[in-house]
Amino acid sequence: MQSAPGPETVIDGVRYLYFAGTSYLGLAAHPDVIEAGCEAMRHYGVHSATSRARFGTNPPVLAVEQEAAKYFGTDDAFYFSTGYVANHILVSALSVGVDAVLVDEAAHYCVIEAARLAGPAVTTFHHLDPEDLARKARGHRSLLVLADAIGPSTGVLAPVEDYLKVLKETHDARLLLDDAHGFGVLGPDGRGLFDELGLWSRVNHPVAGAGTSLYVGGTLAKALGGFGGIIPGTRGWVNQTRRASHYFDGASAPASSAAGATARALALVGQQPELRASLRRNALRLRAGLTSLGLTVPAGASAHIGVVAGDAGNMRRVHERLKERGIMVPYVDTYSGLPAEGVLRFAVFANHSSAQIDHLLSELRTIL
């Protein structure tokens, strides 16, 4: 990639109409975001060159946590260098005292790896299968359950409400979702799948020890236009996550430029709800168009859609024909959560025009 990701993106020297990646709100190339990152680096250097436990929290890092707390409507937030470790941090806080850890067998790599931190009592359940979750949960008094909120390549939403019905039978159940692709996309306030389902007020409180409690972590590097991982929540919960692992006191603070850009991107998303409204319109337009072509599209309004169009050979053909016509839609053959034949992964941004989406659909119609 030889440009910032956007509706048009340069790859290997060729400018494509780009329906890939994860810059869903179109902020990766926003001039204010870029300038904020440059300004932070000029003032504070590459990074603070020490952990956050002493004096490694510089103003851009603190600004990200303040903007994130404002955006997510929480008391506080914990910001760190990559969303990949959000589940590692959360498992360190949530696995204490549980009988077993259950994880969706096709969850993202970072979710599977994080589950293993809990020790040997880790069991997988069938992908998106509440009935198998019920079978694996039976007989346990205290459980930690991990899954993706949205499939990273498929766009399929986790059946959260079905999971909650199943977990009512457990005395102490803790449901943890990785919502990397939902933050900034789903829900009336853009806070992800729990927000979409009207459950946000229950999310990321200290463990109660009875009933079902809800937890989420994610990234600021996709829809929200910045870089790094985030865990929002009550002040008590955020303090607990900072103490649960050694990421806060053992890792370097996030880079100044990334933090400066991220704080500005979060502020823009909060100030401009029309970005999320535009993204939702575009996502629904693309979904309707793909459906009209006879393709099976997962339910919901995620900004990315994994579509099976015949076998692997045919999807490679579709990818290549679109590429020849100046349109980039990746064929993904191997990734977490994919069917054996892979998918064509479509992604749409808030700043794609209706004409660009319609052009994609028109070209796709002639190729299929």
Short mmCIF file of C-alpha atoms in Angstrom, two decimals:
data_model
loop_
_atom_site.label_atom_id
_atom_site.label_comp_id
_atom_site.label_asym_id
_atom_site.label_seq_id
_atom_site.Cartn_x
_atom_site.Cartn_y
_atom_site.Cartn_z
CA MET A 1 0.00 0.00 0.00
CA GLN A 2 1.47 3.30 -1.13
CA SER A 3 -1.13 5.77 0.11
CA ALA A 4 -3.37 6.20 3.10
CA PRO A 5 -6.36 3.81 2.96
CA GLY A 6 -9.49 5.43 1.59
CA PRO A 7 -12.14 5.05 -1.11
CA GLU A 8 -9.26 5.26 -3.59
CA THR A 9 -6.01 3.65 -2.50
CA VAL A 10 -2.68 3.06 -4.24
CA ILE A 11 -1.40 -0.53 -4.11
CA ASP A 12 1.78 -1.58 -5.95
CA GLY A 13 1.71 1.64 -7.91
CA VAL A 14 -1.91 1.30 -9.07
CA ARG A 15 -4.79 3.44 -7.79
CA TYR A 16 -7.82 1.26 -7.03
CA LEU A 17 -11.37 1.87 -5.98
CA TYR A 18 -10.85 0.29 -2.57
CA PHE A 19 -13.36 -1.91 -0.75
CA ALA A 20 -11.00 -3.58 1.71
CA GLY A 21 -9.38 -3.08 5.10
CA THR A 22 -10.96 -1.54 8.18
CA SER A 23 -10.84 2.28 7.95
CA TYR A 24 -14.62 2.27 8.15
CA LEU A 25 -15.21 5.89 9.16
CA GLY A 26 -12.65 7.15 6.67
CA LEU A 27 -10.42 8.90 9.20
CA ALA A 28 -7.04 7.31 8.45
CA ALA A 29 -6.26 10.06 5.94
CA HIS A 30 -8.12 12.92 7.63
CA PRO A 31 -5.83 16.00 7.61
CA ASP A 32 -6.71 16.97 11.20
CA VAL A 33 -5.87 13.47 12.43
CA ILE A 34 -2.54 13.43 10.59
CA GLU A 35 -1.58 16.90 11.81
CA ALA A 36 -2.45 15.98 15.41
CA GLY A 37 -0.12 12.98 15.16
CA CYS A 38 2.71 15.11 13.75
CA GLU A 39 2.22 17.79 16.40
CA ALA A 40 2.31 15.21 19.22
CA MET A 41 5.58 13.78 17.94
CA ARG A 42 7.13 17.23 17.61
CA HIS A 43 6.26 18.08 21.22
CA TYR A 44 6.77 14.74 22.99
CA GLY A 45 9.17 12.73 20.84
CA VAL A 46 8.57 9.21 19.55
CA HIS A 47 7.27 8.05 22.94
CA SER A 48 7.94 8.53 26.63
CA ALA A 49 10.50 5.68 26.70
CA THR A 50 9.24 4.25 29.98
CA SER A 51 6.26 2.35 31.31
CA ARG A 52 3.12 4.10 32.46
CA ALA A 53 3.45 2.99 36.08
CA ARG A 54 5.72 5.90 36.97
CA PHE A 55 5.85 8.90 34.65
CA GLY A 56 5.41 7.41 31.18
CA THR A 57 1.91 8.78 30.58
CA ASN A 58 2.35 11.86 28.42
CA PRO A 59 -0.48 14.29 27.52
CA PRO A 60 -1.43 12.63 24.19
CA VAL A 61 -1.87 9.24 25.89
CA LEU A 62 -3.93 10.79 28.66
CA ALA A 63 -6.01 12.63 26.04
CA VAL A 64 -6.89 9.33 24.34
CA GLU A 65 -8.21 7.92 27.61
CA GLN A 66 -10.22 11.05 28.28
CA GLU A 67 -11.69 11.14 24.75
CA ALA A 68 -12.41 7.41 24.85
CA ALA A 69 -14.23 7.70 28.18
CA LYS A 70 -16.30 10.53 26.72
CA TYR A 71 -17.08 8.58 23.54
CA PHE A 72 -18.02 5.38 25.36
CA GLY A 73 -19.91 7.18 28.12
CA THR A 74 -17.78 5.66 30.88
CA ASP A 75 -15.84 6.92 33.89
CA ASP A 76 -12.45 5.97 32.50
CA ALA A 77 -10.61 3.99 29.84
CA PHE A 78 -7.32 2.07 29.58
CA TYR A 79 -5.33 2.81 26.39
CA PHE A 80 -2.45 0.60 25.24
CA SER A 81 -0.35 0.07 22.13
CA THR A 82 -2.37 -2.59 20.26
CA GLY A 83 -5.89 -3.95 20.31
CA TYR A 84 -4.45 -7.45 19.87
CA VAL A 85 -3.68 -7.62 23.60
CA ALA A 86 -7.04 -6.31 24.86
CA ASN A 87 -8.26 -9.84 25.52
CA HIS A 88 -4.95 -10.86 27.09
CA ILE A 89 -5.38 -8.03 29.62
CA LEU A 90 -9.05 -8.76 30.21
CA VAL A 91 -8.54 -12.50 30.67
CA SER A 92 -5.96 -11.74 33.34
CA ALA A 93 -8.67 -9.83 35.20
CA LEU A 94 -11.62 -12.12 34.48
CA SER A 95 -10.27 -15.66 34.75
CA VAL A 96 -9.57 -15.47 38.48
CA GLY A 97 -11.87 -17.81 40.36
CA VAL A 98 -13.68 -19.39 37.38
CA ASP A 99 -14.17 -23.14 37.00
CA ALA A 100 -13.68 -23.13 33.23
CA VAL A 101 -13.01 -20.94 30.22
CA LEU A 102 -15.06 -21.52 27.06
CA VAL A 103 -14.05 -19.93 23.76
CA ASP A 104 -15.63 -19.95 20.29
CA GLU A 105 -13.53 -22.38 18.25
CA ALA A 106 -13.31 -19.95 15.31
CA ALA A 107 -12.65 -16.75 17.27
CA HIS A 108 -9.89 -14.38 16.20
CA TYR A 109 -6.34 -15.51 16.91
CA CYS A 110 -5.96 -12.95 19.71
CA VAL A 111 -9.07 -14.31 21.47
CA ILE A 112 -7.87 -17.93 21.30
CA GLU A 113 -4.40 -16.96 22.51
CA ALA A 114 -5.83 -14.90 25.36
CA ALA A 115 -8.05 -17.78 26.49
CA ARG A 116 -4.97 -19.99 26.85
CA LEU A 117 -3.60 -17.62 29.48
CA ALA A 118 -6.25 -18.93 31.84
CA GLY A 119 -4.48 -22.30 32.05
CA PRO A 120 -5.48 -25.84 31.14
CA ALA A 121 -9.23 -25.55 31.85
CA VAL A 122 -10.01 -24.09 28.40
CA THR A 123 -12.63 -25.68 26.15
CA THR A 124 -13.84 -24.61 22.72
CA PHE A 125 -17.50 -24.56 21.67
CA HIS A 126 -18.79 -24.79 18.12
CA HIS A 127 -18.69 -21.55 16.16
CA LEU A 128 -21.70 -19.29 16.91
CA ASP A 129 -23.51 -22.26 18.50
CA PRO A 130 -25.44 -21.48 21.71
CA GLU A 131 -26.60 -25.09 22.03
CA ASP A 132 -23.04 -26.37 22.14
CA LEU A 133 -22.17 -23.56 24.56
CA ALA A 134 -24.99 -24.82 26.80
CA ARG A 135 -23.60 -28.37 26.68
CA LYS A 136 -20.07 -27.22 27.53
CA ALA A 137 -21.30 -24.87 30.29
CA ARG A 138 -23.38 -27.52 32.05
CA GLY A 139 -22.13 -28.42 35.51
CA HIS A 140 -19.94 -25.35 36.00
CA ARG A 141 -20.69 -22.84 38.74
CA SER A 142 -18.42 -20.07 37.38
CA LEU A 143 -17.50 -19.51 33.71
CA LEU A 144 -15.61 -17.14 31.46
CA VAL A 145 -16.87 -17.21 27.84
CA LEU A 146 -14.95 -15.52 25.00
CA ALA A 147 -16.02 -14.76 21.43
CA ASP A 148 -15.80 -12.21 18.65
CA ALA A 149 -18.63 -9.70 18.61
CA ILE A 150 -18.38 -9.64 14.80
CA GLY A 151 -16.51 -12.14 12.63
CA PRO A 152 -13.41 -10.27 11.41
CA SER A 153 -13.69 -11.57 7.85
CA THR A 154 -17.35 -12.61 7.64
CA GLY A 155 -19.22 -9.75 9.33
CA VAL A 156 -21.41 -12.27 11.16
CA LEU A 157 -22.73 -11.00 14.51
CA ALA A 158 -22.39 -13.18 17.59
CA PRO A 159 -25.77 -14.48 18.85
CA VAL A 160 -25.33 -12.63 22.13
CA GLU A 161 -28.94 -12.82 23.26
CA ASP A 162 -28.93 -16.60 22.78
CA TYR A 163 -25.67 -16.85 24.73
CA LEU A 164 -27.23 -14.87 27.59
CA LYS A 165 -30.23 -17.23 27.74
CA VAL A 166 -27.86 -20.18 28.01
CA LEU A 167 -25.71 -18.54 30.66
CA LYS A 168 -28.68 -17.84 32.95
CA GLU A 169 -28.21 -21.40 34.20
CA THR A 170 -24.71 -20.58 35.49
CA HIS A 171 -24.32 -18.98 38.93
CA ASP A 172 -21.45 -16.70 37.83
CA ALA A 173 -20.97 -16.23 34.06
CA ARG A 174 -18.66 -13.66 32.47
CA LEU A 175 -19.16 -13.02 28.75
CA LEU A 176 -16.21 -11.27 27.07
CA LEU A 177 -16.48 -10.03 23.48
CA ASP A 178 -13.75 -8.70 21.24
CA ASP A 179 -15.54 -5.86 19.42
CA ALA A 180 -12.72 -4.66 17.19
CA HIS A 181 -15.05 -4.33 14.20
CA GLY A 182 -18.07 -3.01 16.10
CA PHE A 183 -16.59 0.00 17.89
CA GLY A 184 -17.52 3.06 15.84
CA VAL A 185 -19.89 1.06 13.63
CA LEU A 186 -22.77 -0.53 15.53
CA GLY A 187 -25.21 0.86 18.06
CA PRO A 188 -27.04 4.17 18.47
CA ASP A 189 -23.93 5.65 20.09
CA GLY A 190 -21.39 3.71 18.02
CA ARG A 191 -20.20 1.65 20.98
CA GLY A 192 -20.48 -1.74 19.31
CA LEU A 193 -22.62 -4.84 19.45
CA PHE A 194 -23.62 -4.53 23.13
CA ASP A 195 -24.78 -0.98 22.30
CA GLU A 196 -26.71 -2.27 19.27
CA LEU A 197 -28.51 -4.74 21.56
CA GLY A 198 -29.34 -2.16 24.25
CA LEU A 199 -26.96 -3.74 26.77
CA TRP A 200 -24.25 -1.09 27.04
CA SER A 201 -25.20 0.07 30.56
CA ARG A 202 -24.26 -3.41 31.86
CA VAL A 203 -20.79 -3.50 30.28
CA ASN A 204 -17.38 -3.38 32.02
CA HIS A 205 -18.25 -3.15 35.70
CA PRO A 206 -16.27 -4.98 38.40
CA VAL A 207 -17.14 -8.69 38.65
CA ALA A 208 -20.26 -9.15 40.78
CA GLY A 209 -19.75 -12.87 41.38
CA ALA A 210 -23.36 -13.78 40.59
CA GLY A 211 -25.49 -13.68 37.46
CA THR A 212 -24.10 -12.89 34.00
CA SER A 213 -21.73 -9.95 33.61
CA LEU A 214 -20.67 -8.43 30.29
CA TYR A 215 -17.20 -7.32 29.20
CA VAL A 216 -15.70 -5.89 26.04
CA GLY A 217 -12.41 -4.69 24.67
CA GLY A 218 -11.34 -3.61 21.23
CA THR A 219 -9.23 -1.42 19.03
CA LEU A 220 -9.12 2.23 18.05
CA ALA A 221 -7.30 1.29 14.82
CA LYS A 222 -10.30 0.41 12.66
CA ALA A 223 -13.48 2.51 12.47
CA LEU A 224 -12.35 4.97 15.13
CA GLY A 225 -9.47 6.19 13.03
CA GLY A 226 -6.53 5.97 15.42
CA PHE A 227 -4.22 3.25 16.67
CA GLY A 228 -4.00 1.07 19.79
CA GLY A 229 -6.26 -0.93 22.08
CA ILE A 230 -8.93 0.32 24.45
CA ILE A 231 -10.85 -0.95 27.46
CA PRO A 232 -13.52 1.55 28.59
CA GLY A 233 -15.47 1.09 31.81
CA THR A 234 -16.19 2.19 35.32
CA ARG A 235 -13.23 3.64 37.19
CA GLY A 236 -13.11 0.60 39.45
CA TRP A 237 -13.07 -1.81 36.51
CA VAL A 238 -10.42 0.10 34.57
CA ASN A 239 -8.18 0.21 37.65
CA GLN A 240 -8.69 -3.52 38.08
CA THR A 241 -7.62 -4.23 34.48
CA ARG A 242 -4.52 -2.07 34.89
CA ARG A 243 -3.49 -4.11 37.93
CA ALA A 244 -4.48 -7.55 36.60
CA SER A 245 -1.60 -7.91 34.13
CA HIS A 246 1.79 -6.26 33.82
CA TYR A 247 0.92 -4.43 30.61
CA PHE A 248 0.48 -1.11 32.42
CA ASP A 249 3.67 -1.29 34.45
CA GLY A 250 5.79 -3.48 32.16
CA ALA A 251 5.20 -2.20 28.61
CA SER A 252 6.16 1.09 27.01
CA ALA A 253 3.41 3.67 26.69
CA PRO A 254 1.84 4.10 23.22
CA ALA A 255 3.77 6.17 20.70
CA SER A 256 3.16 9.91 20.89
CA SER A 257 2.18 10.30 17.24
CA ALA A 258 -0.29 7.41 17.43
CA ALA A 259 -1.80 8.82 20.61
CA GLY A 260 -2.06 12.36 19.24
CA ALA A 261 -3.76 11.16 16.07
CA THR A 262 -6.06 8.83 18.01
CA ALA A 263 -7.23 11.49 20.45
CA ARG A 264 -8.10 13.78 17.54
CA ALA A 265 -9.90 10.99 15.65
CA LEU A 266 -12.00 10.15 18.70
CA ALA A 267 -12.93 13.79 19.12
CA LEU A 268 -14.00 14.01 15.46
CA VAL A 269 -16.18 10.90 15.73
CA GLY A 270 -17.88 12.35 18.79
CA GLN A 271 -18.38 15.75 17.15
CA GLN A 272 -19.59 14.38 13.80
CA PRO A 273 -22.26 11.70 14.26
CA GLU A 274 -22.99 12.10 10.55
CA LEU A 275 -19.87 9.97 9.91
CA ARG A 276 -21.52 6.95 11.51
CA ALA A 277 -24.83 7.74 9.79
CA SER A 278 -23.07 7.85 6.41
CA LEU A 279 -21.29 4.58 7.13
CA ARG A 280 -24.53 2.85 8.04
CA ARG A 281 -26.23 4.10 4.85
CA ASN A 282 -23.32 2.86 2.76
CA ALA A 283 -23.23 -0.50 4.53
CA LEU A 284 -26.95 -1.04 3.94
CA ARG A 285 -26.61 0.06 0.29
CA LEU A 286 -23.80 -2.41 -0.32
CA ARG A 287 -25.65 -5.20 1.49
CA ALA A 288 -28.81 -4.62 -0.53
CA GLY A 289 -26.82 -4.58 -3.76
CA LEU A 290 -24.97 -7.82 -3.00
CA THR A 291 -28.25 -9.48 -2.04
CA SER A 292 -29.82 -8.35 -5.35
CA LEU A 293 -27.01 -10.22 -7.12
CA GLY A 294 -28.11 -13.44 -5.46
CA LEU A 295 -25.32 -13.51 -2.89
CA THR A 296 -25.94 -14.53 0.72
CA VAL A 297 -25.17 -11.64 3.07
CA PRO A 298 -25.02 -11.99 6.88
CA ALA A 299 -27.66 -10.16 8.92
CA GLY A 300 -26.84 -6.87 10.60
CA ALA A 301 -25.17 -3.62 9.60
CA SER A 302 -21.45 -4.32 10.00
CA ALA A 303 -19.20 -2.36 7.65
CA HIS A 304 -17.56 -5.50 6.28
CA ILE A 305 -19.21 -8.48 4.63
CA GLY A 306 -17.78 -11.90 3.87
CA VAL A 307 -19.47 -13.46 0.85
CA VAL A 308 -19.10 -16.95 -0.61
CA ALA A 309 -19.46 -16.94 -4.39
CA GLY A 310 -18.91 -20.48 -5.58
CA ASP A 311 -15.68 -22.28 -4.84
CA ALA A 312 -12.22 -20.91 -4.12
CA GLY A 313 -11.25 -20.89 -7.79
CA ASN A 314 -14.28 -18.82 -8.74
CA MET A 315 -13.68 -16.29 -5.97
CA ARG A 316 -10.06 -15.89 -7.06
CA ARG A 317 -11.38 -15.25 -10.57
CA VAL A 318 -13.83 -12.61 -9.32
CA HIS A 319 -11.06 -10.91 -7.33
CA GLU A 320 -8.75 -10.82 -10.36
CA ARG A 321 -11.45 -9.57 -12.78
CA LEU A 322 -12.39 -6.75 -10.37
CA LYS A 323 -8.74 -5.89 -9.93
CA GLU A 324 -8.30 -5.66 -13.72
CA ARG A 325 -11.16 -3.14 -13.72
CA GLY A 326 -9.53 -1.01 -11.04
CA ILE A 327 -11.51 -2.32 -8.03
CA MET A 328 -9.88 -3.95 -5.02
CA VAL A 329 -11.98 -6.55 -3.17
CA PRO A 330 -9.76 -9.16 -1.51
CA TYR A 331 -10.29 -12.88 -1.68
CA VAL A 332 -9.37 -14.20 1.78
CA ASP A 333 -8.57 -17.91 1.72
CA THR A 334 -7.28 -18.42 5.26
CA TYR A 335 -8.17 -16.50 8.38
CA SER A 336 -9.91 -17.13 11.67
CA GLY A 337 -13.60 -17.95 11.34
CA LEU A 338 -13.64 -18.60 7.59
CA PRO A 339 -15.37 -21.44 5.74
CA ALA A 340 -13.04 -23.87 3.98
CA GLU A 341 -13.41 -22.17 0.59
CA GLY A 342 -12.71 -18.68 1.97
CA VAL A 343 -14.67 -15.49 1.23
CA LEU A 344 -14.69 -12.35 -0.83
CA ARG A 345 -14.39 -9.72 1.91
CA PHE A 346 -16.12 -6.45 1.09
CA ALA A 347 -15.55 -3.39 3.29
CA VAL A 348 -17.26 -0.03 2.94
CA PHE A 349 -16.31 3.37 4.35
CA ALA A 350 -18.29 6.41 5.42
CA ASN A 351 -16.65 8.42 2.64
CA HIS A 352 -17.40 6.05 -0.24
CA SER A 353 -19.86 7.77 -2.57
CA SER A 354 -23.09 6.12 -3.70
CA ALA A 355 -21.69 6.21 -7.24
CA GLN A 356 -18.59 4.27 -6.16
CA ILE A 357 -20.68 1.59 -4.47
CA ASP A 358 -23.00 1.34 -7.47
CA HIS A 359 -19.99 1.06 -9.81
CA LEU A 360 -18.65 -1.86 -7.77
CA LEU A 361 -22.04 -3.61 -7.92
CA SER A 362 -22.38 -2.97 -11.67
CA GLU A 363 -18.96 -4.46 -12.41
CA LEU A 364 -19.60 -7.37 -10.08
CA ARG A 365 -22.86 -8.14 -11.88
CA THR A 366 -21.04 -8.59 -15.20
CA ILE A 367 -18.36 -10.79 -13.62
CA LEU A 368 -20.54 -13.13 -11.59
#
